[in-house]
XYZ file of C-alpha atoms in Angstrom:
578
model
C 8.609 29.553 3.772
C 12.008 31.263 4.527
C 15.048 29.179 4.884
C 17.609 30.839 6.758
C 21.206 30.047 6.409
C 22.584 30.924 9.572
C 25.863 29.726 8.836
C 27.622 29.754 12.443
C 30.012 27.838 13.575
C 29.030 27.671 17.382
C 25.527 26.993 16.302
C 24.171 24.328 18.782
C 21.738 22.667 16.727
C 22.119 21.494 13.068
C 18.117 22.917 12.713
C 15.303 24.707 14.178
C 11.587 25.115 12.858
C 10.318 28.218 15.156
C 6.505 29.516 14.488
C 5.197 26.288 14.185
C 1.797 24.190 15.220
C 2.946 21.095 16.605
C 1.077 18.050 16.532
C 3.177 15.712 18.194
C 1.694 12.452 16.634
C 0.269 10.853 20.241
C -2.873 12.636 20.331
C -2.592 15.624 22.346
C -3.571 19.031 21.592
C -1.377 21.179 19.236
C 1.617 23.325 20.936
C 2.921 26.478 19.418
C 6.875 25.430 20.300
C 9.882 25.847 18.867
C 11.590 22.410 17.375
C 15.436 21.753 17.473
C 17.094 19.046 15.487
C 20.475 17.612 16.134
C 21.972 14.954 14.096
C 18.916 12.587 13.083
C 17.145 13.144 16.125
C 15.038 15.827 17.647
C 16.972 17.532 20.875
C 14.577 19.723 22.050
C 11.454 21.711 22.252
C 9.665 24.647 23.797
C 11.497 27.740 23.768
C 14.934 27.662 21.702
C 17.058 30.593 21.659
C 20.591 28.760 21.075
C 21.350 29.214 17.782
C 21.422 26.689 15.016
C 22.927 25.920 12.031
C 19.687 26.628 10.143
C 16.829 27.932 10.690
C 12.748 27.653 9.092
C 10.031 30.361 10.249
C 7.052 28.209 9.557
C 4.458 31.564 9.757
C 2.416 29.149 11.617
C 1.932 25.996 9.489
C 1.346 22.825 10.972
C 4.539 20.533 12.273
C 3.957 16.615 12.780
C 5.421 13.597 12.288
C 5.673 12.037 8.517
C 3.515 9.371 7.540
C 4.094 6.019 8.336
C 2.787 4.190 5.271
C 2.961 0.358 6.192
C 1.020 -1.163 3.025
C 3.852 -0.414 -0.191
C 5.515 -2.662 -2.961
C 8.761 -0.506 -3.847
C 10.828 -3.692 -3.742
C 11.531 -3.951 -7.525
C 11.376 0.415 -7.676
C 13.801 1.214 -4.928
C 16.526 -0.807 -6.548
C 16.510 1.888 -9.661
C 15.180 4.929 -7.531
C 16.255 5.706 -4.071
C 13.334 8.008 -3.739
C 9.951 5.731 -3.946
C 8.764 8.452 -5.836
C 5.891 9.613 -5.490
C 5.983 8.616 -1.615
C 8.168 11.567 -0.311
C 6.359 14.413 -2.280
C 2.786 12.990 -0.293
C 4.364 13.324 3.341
C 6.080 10.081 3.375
C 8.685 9.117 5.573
C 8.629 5.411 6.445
C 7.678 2.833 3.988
C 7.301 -0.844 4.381
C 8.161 -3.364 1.773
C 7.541 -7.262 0.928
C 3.500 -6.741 1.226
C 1.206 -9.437 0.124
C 4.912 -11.819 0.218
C 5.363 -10.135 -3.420
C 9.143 -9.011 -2.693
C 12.054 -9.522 -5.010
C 14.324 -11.689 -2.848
C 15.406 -13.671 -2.598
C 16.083 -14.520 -6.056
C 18.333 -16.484 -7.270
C 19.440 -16.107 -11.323
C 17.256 -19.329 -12.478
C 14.338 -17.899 -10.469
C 14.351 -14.073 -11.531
C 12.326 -14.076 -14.493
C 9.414 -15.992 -12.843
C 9.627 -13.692 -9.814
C 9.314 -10.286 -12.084
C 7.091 -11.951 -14.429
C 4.304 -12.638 -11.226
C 5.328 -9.634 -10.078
C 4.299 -8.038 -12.977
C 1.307 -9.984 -13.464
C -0.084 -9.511 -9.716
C 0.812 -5.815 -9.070
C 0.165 -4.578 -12.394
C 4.120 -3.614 -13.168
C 5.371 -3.286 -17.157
C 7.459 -6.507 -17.450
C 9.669 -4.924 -19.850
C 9.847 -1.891 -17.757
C 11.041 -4.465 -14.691
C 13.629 -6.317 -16.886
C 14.863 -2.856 -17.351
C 15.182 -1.562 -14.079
C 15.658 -4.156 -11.268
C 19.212 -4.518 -10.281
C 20.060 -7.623 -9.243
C 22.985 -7.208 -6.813
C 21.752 -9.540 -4.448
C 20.344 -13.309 -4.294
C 19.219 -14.094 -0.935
C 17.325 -11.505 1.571
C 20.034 -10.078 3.942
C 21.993 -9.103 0.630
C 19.040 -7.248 -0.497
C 18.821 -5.188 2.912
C 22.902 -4.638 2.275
C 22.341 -3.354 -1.352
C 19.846 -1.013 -0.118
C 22.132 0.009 2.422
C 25.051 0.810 0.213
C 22.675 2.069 -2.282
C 21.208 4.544 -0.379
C 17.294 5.310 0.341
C 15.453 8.396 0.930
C 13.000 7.058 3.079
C 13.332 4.938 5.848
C 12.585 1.092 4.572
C 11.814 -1.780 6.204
C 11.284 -4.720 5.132
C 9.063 -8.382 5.120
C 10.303 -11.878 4.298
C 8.308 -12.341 0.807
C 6.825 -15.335 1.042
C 5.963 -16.157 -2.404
C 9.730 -15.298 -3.337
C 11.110 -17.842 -0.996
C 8.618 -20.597 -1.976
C 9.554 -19.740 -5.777
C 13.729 -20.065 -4.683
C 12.690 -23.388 -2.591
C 9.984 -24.867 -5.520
C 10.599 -23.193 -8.742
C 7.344 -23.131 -10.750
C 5.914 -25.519 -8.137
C 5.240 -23.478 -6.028
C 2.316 -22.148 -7.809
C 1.336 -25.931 -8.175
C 1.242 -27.609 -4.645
C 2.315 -27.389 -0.761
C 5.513 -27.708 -0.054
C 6.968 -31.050 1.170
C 8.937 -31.167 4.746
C 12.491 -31.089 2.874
C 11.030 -28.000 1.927
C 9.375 -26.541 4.524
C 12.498 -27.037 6.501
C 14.579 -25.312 3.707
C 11.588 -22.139 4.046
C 11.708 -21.973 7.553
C 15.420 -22.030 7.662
C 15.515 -19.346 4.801
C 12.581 -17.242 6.480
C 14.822 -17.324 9.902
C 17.972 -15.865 7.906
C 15.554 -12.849 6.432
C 14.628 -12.123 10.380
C 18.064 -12.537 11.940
C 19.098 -10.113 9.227
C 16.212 -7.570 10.042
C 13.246 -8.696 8.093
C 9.733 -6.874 10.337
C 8.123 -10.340 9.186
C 6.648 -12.160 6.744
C 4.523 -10.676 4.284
C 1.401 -13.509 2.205
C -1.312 -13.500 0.366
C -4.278 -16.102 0.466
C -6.189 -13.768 -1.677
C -7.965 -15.192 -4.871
C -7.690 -12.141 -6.648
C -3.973 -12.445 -6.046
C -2.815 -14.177 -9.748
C 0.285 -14.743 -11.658
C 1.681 -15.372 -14.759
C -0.654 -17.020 -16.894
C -3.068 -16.551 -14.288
C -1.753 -19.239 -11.855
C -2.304 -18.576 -8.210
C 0.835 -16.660 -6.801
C 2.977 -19.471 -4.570
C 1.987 -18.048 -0.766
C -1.546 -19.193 -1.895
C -0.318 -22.831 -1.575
C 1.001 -22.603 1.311
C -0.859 -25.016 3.880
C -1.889 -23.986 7.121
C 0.851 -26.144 9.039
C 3.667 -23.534 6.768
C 2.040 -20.429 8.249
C 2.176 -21.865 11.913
C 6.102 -22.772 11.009
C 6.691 -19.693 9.974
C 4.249 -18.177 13.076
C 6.842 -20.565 15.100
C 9.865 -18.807 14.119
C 8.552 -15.684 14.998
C 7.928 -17.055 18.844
C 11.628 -18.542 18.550
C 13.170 -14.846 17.859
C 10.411 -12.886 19.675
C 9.957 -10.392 16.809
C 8.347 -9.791 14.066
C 4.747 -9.565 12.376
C 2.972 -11.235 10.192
C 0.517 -9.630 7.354
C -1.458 -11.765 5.576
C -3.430 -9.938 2.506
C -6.658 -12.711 3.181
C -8.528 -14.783 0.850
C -11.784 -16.614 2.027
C -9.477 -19.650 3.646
C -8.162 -17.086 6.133
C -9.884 -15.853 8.810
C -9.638 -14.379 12.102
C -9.757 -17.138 13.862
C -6.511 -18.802 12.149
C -5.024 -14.881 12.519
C -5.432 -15.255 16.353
C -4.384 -19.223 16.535
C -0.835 -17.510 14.846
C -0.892 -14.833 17.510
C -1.533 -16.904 20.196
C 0.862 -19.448 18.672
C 3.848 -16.394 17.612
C 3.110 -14.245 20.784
C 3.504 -11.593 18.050
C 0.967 -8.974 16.074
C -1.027 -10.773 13.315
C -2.722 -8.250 10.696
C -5.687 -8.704 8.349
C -5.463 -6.958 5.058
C -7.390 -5.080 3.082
C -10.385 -4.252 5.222
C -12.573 -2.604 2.631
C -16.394 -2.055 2.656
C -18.398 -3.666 0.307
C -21.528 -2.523 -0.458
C -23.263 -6.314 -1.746
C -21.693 -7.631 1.964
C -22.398 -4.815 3.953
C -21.724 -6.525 7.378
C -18.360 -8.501 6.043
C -16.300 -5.600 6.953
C -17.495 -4.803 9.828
C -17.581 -8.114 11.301
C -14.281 -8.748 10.664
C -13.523 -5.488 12.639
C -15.036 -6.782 15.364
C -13.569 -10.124 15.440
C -10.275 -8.597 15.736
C -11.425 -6.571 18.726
C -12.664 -10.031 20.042
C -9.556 -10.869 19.199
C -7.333 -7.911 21.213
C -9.541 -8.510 24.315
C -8.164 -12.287 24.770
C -5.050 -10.977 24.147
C -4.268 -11.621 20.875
C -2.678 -8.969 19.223
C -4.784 -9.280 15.747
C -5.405 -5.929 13.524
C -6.355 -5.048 10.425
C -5.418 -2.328 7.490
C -8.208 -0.174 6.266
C -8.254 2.451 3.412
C -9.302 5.838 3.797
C -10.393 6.139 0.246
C -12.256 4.580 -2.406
C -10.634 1.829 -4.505
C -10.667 3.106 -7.722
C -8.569 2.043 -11.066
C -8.219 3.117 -14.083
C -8.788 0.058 -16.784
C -8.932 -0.919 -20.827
C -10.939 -4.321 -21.322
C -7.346 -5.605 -22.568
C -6.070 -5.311 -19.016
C -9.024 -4.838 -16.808
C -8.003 -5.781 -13.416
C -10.938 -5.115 -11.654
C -13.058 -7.730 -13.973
C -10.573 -10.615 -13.990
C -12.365 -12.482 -11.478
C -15.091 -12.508 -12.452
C -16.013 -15.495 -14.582
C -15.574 -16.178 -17.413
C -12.709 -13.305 -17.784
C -10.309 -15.633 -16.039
C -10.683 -17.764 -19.451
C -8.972 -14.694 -21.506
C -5.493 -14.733 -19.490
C -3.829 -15.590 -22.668
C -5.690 -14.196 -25.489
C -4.797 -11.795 -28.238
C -6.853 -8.791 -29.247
C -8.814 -10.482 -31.721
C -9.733 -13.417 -29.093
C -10.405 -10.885 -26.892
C -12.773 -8.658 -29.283
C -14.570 -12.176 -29.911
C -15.673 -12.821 -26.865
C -16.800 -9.147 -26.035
C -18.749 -9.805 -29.007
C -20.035 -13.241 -27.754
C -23.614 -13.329 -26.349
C -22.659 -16.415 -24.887
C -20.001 -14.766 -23.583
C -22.126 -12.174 -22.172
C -24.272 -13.937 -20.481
C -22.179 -16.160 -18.917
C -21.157 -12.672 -17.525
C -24.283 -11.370 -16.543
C -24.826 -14.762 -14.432
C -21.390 -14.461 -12.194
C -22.277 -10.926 -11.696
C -25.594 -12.318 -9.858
C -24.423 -13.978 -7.391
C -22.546 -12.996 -4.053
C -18.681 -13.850 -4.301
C -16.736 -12.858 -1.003
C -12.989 -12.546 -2.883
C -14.147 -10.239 -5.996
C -14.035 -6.679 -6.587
C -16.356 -5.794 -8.448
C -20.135 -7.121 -7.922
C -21.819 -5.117 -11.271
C -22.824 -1.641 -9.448
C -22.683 -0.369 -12.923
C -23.608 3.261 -11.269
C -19.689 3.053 -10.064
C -18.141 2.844 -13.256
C -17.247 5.504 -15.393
C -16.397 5.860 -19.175
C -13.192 8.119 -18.818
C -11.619 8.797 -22.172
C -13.502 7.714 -25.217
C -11.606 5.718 -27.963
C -13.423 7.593 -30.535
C -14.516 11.040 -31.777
C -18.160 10.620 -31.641
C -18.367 9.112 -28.504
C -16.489 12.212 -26.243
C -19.824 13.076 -25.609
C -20.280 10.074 -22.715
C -16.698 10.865 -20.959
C -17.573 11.500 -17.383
C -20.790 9.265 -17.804
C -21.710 6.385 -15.617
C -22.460 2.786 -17.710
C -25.466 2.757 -15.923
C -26.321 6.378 -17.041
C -25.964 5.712 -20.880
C -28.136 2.320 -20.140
C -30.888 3.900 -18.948
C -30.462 6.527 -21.652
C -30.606 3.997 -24.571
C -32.802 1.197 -21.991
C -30.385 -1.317 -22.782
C -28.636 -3.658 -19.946
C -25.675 -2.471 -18.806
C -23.438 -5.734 -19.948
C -24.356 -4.923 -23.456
C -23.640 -1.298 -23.437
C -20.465 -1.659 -21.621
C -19.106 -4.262 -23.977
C -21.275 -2.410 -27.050
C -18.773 0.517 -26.664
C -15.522 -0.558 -26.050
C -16.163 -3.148 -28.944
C -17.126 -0.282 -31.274
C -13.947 1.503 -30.087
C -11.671 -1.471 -30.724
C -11.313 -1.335 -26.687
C -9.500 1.417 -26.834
C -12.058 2.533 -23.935
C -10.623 3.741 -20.638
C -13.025 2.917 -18.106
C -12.566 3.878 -14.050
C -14.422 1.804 -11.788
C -15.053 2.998 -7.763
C -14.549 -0.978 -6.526
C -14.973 -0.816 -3.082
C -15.113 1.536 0.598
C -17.334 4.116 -1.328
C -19.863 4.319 1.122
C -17.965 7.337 3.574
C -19.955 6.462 6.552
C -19.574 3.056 6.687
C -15.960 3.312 6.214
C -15.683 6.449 8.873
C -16.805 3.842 11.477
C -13.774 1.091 10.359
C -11.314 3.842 10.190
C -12.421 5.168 14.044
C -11.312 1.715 15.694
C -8.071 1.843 17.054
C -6.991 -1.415 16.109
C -7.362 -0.705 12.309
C -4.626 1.133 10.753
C -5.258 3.701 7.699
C -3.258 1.973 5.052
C -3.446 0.023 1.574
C -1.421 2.835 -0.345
C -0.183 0.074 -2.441
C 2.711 2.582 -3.487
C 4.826 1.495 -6.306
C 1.985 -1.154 -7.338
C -1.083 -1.283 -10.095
C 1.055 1.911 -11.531
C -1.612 2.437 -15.149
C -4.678 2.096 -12.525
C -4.868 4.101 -10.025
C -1.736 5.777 -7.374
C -3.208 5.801 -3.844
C 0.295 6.696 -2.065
C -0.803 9.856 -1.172
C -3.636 8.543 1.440
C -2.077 10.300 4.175
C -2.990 13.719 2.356
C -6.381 12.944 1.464
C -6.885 11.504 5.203
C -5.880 14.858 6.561
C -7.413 16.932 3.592
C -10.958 14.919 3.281
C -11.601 13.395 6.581
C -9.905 15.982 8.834
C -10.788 19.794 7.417
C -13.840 18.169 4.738
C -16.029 15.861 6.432
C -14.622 16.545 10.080
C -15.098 13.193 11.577
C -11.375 13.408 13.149
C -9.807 16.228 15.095
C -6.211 16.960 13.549
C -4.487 15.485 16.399
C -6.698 12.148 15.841
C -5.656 11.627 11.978
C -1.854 12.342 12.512
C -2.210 9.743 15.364
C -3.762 7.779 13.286
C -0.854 8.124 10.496
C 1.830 8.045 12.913
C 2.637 6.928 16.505
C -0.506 4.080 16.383
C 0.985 2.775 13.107
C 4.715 2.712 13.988
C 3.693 0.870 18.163
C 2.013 -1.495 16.023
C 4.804 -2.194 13.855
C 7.451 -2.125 16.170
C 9.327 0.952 14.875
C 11.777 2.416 17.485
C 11.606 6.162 18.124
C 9.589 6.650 14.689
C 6.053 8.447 14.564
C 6.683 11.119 17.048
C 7.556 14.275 18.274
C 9.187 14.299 21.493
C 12.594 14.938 22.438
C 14.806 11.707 21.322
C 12.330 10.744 18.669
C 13.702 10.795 14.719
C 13.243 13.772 12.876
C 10.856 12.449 10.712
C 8.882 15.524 9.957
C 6.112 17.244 7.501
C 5.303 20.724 7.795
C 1.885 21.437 6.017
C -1.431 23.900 5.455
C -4.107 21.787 7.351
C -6.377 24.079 5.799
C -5.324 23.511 1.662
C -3.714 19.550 2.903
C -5.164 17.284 -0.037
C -4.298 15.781 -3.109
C -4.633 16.302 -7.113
C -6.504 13.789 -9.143
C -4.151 11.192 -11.130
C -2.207 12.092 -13.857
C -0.192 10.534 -16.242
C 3.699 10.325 -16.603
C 5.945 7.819 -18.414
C 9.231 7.772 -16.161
C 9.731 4.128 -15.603
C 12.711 2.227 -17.064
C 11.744 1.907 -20.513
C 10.017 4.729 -20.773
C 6.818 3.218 -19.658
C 3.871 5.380 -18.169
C 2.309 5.219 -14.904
C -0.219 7.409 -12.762
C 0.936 10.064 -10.512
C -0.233 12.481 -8.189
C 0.752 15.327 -6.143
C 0.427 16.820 -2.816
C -1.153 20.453 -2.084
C -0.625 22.281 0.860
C 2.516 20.500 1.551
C 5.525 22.732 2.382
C 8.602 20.188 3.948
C 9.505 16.615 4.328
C 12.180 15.869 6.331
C 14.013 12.282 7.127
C 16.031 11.972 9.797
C 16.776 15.115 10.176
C 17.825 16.029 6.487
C 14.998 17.763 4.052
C 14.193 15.732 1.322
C 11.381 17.745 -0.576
C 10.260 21.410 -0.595
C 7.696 23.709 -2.301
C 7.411 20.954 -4.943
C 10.711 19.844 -5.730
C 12.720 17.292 -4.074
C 16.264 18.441 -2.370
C 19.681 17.299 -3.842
C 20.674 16.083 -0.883
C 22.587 12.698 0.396
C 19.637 10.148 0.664
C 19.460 10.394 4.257
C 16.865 6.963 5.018
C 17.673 4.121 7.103
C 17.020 0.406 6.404
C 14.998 -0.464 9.546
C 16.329 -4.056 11.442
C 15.850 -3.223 14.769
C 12.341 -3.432 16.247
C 10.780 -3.335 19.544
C 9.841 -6.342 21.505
C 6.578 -7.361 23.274
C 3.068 -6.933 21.902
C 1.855 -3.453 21.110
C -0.639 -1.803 23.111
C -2.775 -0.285 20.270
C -6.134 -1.474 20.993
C -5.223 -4.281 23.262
C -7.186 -5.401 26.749
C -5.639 -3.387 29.727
């Protein structure tokens, strides 16, 4: 693209993009108009002959709004990187923090280590590389918001309440333990009204079983009785803001989503909403419960992924099998312990018989045919890389338990494996991502870095769903990635292009949009390694007004990202009854 300098001193605008597609974001058809920006905001559109500060010919490449991505855990990352790298290289503008109530504050000094170290153990994060990077310039919430402020972010952030941090500054390691008494259920309510007076979008929880900590303990929101959530729901009524996320376990359903709605008069939202293929109605019943939902005028959604969970995984640290028993008996073992029981036919077995039967909460339900031997620990076995487990069973007509154990204990699990988990059947999840009321989400940016980096969704929505498969028009996806996301959350102005609206904008190739496969880098604190990937067909990213990343490399410029406090009031419309 060329960049033009213009340089004047009467110029009226500080930019203007001429020669691009716009899709504005709501939906309707794409305009070939001229964009002006002024300040953080854009000031007009059509025809612009004023001049400007500076100027972009986009040669006709596609203009929209930046995505929105609401599902993130940069918490602990954004105190060491202003960025959220990789977030603004995939067409990121907007992040939310505090998902799943795993946020870093508050924190007081006591509590810190056993925040980080479920942290860590939860989402997948290098301890070390945490003790090495967090910055702890803040103890309770609204001092967190203030760091970032003076710190400086490059993309707009806001933020939930973490539930599990405030239970773990209220409890200490009880909190993992038991529900909280009324002392301290006051003190949580009273701390989670401080986090929303001072700009908090919500709270953020977990009920999910899969949802651990350290030494395999349930993470503290999973304690959390029913009468805590409607205190907290409560609160929300009392200020009139706010939204609540809830990443669900089997204990939380719809139904208690809508009671909190109904009780709140605020957005609840069901996360993830994932196909699986052993339930194959689970997801979409759940979709339609929230519509049920909507039409009484509860204002329940749900997050759904546009991609296939996949991860990356060593038998050392294999995420995807820890629940599924007896794996949750190795939490603590060495390499030895764990070489034994891979060894174990008892073991085994015992495996064999969980994998048998239906568990809502798990994923993965033994579709050996989805799991992939990915780097070889040893010369003679590069011959199976790229190979299914249930390939090289059939090959050698052996069960699938035994070969997949059989070669990672021959390689002294030095195996990397890479499982497809869930939402891999594309038609099945088309018809969850076409509702309106479910939002494509679940990037999990800045989370489960060594298994898989999904923070480029946005780009493979618009790359494989869009140009690929063609089940959305353009203007549907970017709707879908935008405006729908940002009414549902409450963000002001954001998600849009329309005179008045933040210039939060991506300027892209619709026909190259996509991303590269993962690839490893090792640039956290620490020097420890994570997967990456990039965008292609992605030209600009600007936020507010200010570009942040071009042709591949991101701008030296002034992080120009706000910390988002203000939200709009009153239920979205997004799906609701007229």
């Amino acid at each position: 693209m060329i960049f033009q300098l213009s340089g004047k001193v009467d110029a009226m605008f500080d930019l203007v993009i001429r020669n691009a597609v716009v899709i504005d974001g709501l939906g309707n058809p794409a305009k070939n108009v001229d964009v002006a920006v002024q300040g953080d905001r854009i000031a007009k559109m059509g025809r612009i002959d004023e001049p400007a500060q500076n100027e972009i010919d986009a040669h006709g490449l596609t203009l929209a709004p930046g995505v929105i991505d609401v599902h993130t855990h940069y918490d602990a990352q954004l105190t060491w990187d202003a960025t959220a790298s990789p977030s603004p290289a995939l067409g990121v503008t907007t992040v939310v923090i505090g998902n799943c109530g795993f946020g870093i504050a508050p924190a007081t000094p006591k509590t810190r280590d056993l925040i980080l170290a479920n942290l860590s153990e939860v989402e997948a994060m290098s301890l070390d590389s945490l003790k090495a990077g967090v910055k702890w310039n803040f103890e309770s919430f609204p001092e967190y918001l203030e760091m970032l402020r003076t710190q400086g972010v490059y993309l707009n952030v806001a933020s939930f309440a973490s539930h599990s941090a405030m239970r773990t500054v209220v409890m200490g390691a009880d909190a993992s333990r038991r529900e909280a008494t009324p002392e301290e259920l006051d003190q949580l309510t009273r701390m989670f009204r401080e986090a929303m007076d001072a700009g908090a979008i919500g709270l953020g929880s977990s009920t999910f079983e899969n949802h651990n900590g350290k030494d395999g303990i349930p993470v503290p929101s999973r304690l959390a009785s029913d009468d805590e959530f409607r205190a907290y729901a409560k609160v929300m009524g009392d200020v009139n803001a706010g939204l609540m996320v809830v990443t669900c376990g089997e204990r939380t359903d719809i139904r208690f989503l809508s009671e909190l709605a109904e009780l709140s008069g605020r957005p609840m939202v069901y996360a993830p909403l994932l196909y699986y293929s052993n339930q194959p109605n689970r997801a979409h019943t759940i979709m339609q419960q929230c519509q049920e939902a909507r039409k009484s005028g509860k204002a329940v959604y749900a997050q759904a992924s546009c991609q296939p969970l996949s991860m990356d995984f060593k038998l050392e640290n294999a995420y995807p099998m820890m629940t599924v028993n007896p794996w949750s008996e190795l939490n603590v073992a060495d390499h030895n312990a764990f070489l034994a029981a891979f060894s174990s036919t008892s073991f085994r077995d015992r495996f064999r018989a969980s994998l048998s039967r239906v568990e809502g909460g798990r994923i993965f339900n033994g579709d050996w045919g989805q799991v992939e031997l990915t780097i070889a620990g040893l010369e003679k076995n590069k011959g199976l890389e790229g190979r299914t487990i249930e390939a090289i069973a059939e090959e050698r007509g052996a069960d699938p338990v035994d070969v997949f154990f059989d070669i990672a204990v021959e390689e002294d699990l030095e195996t990397t494996f890479t499982a497809k988990l869930l939402n891999v059947d594309e038609e099945k999840v088309g018809e969850l991502l076409a509702d309106e009321g479910n939002m494509v989400s679940l990037s999990d940016g800045g989370a489960h870095l060594t298994f898989f980096c999904d923070a480029g969704f946005g780009m493979h929505f618009l790359g494989h769903w869009v140009r690929e498969r063609q089940t959305f028009s353009l203007p549907q996806a970017v709707q879908k990635l935008t405006s729908d996301v940002a009414d549902i959350y409450g963000l002001i102005d954001r998600g849009r292009i329309v005179e008045g609206a933040f210039a939060d904008l991506i300027l892209f190739d619709p026909g190259k949009i996509g991303i590269s496969k993962t690839y490893r880098v090792n640039d956290l604190p620490g020097g420890a390694a994570r997967l990456m990937r990039s965008a292609y067909g992605l030209d600009s990213v600007w936020v507010n007004g200010v570009r942040i990343f071009h042709s591949g490399e991101y701008e030296t410029v002034q992080p120009p990202g706000k910390v988002l406090t203000e939200f709009k009031k009153g239920k979205p419309s997004i799906g609701m009854a007229a």
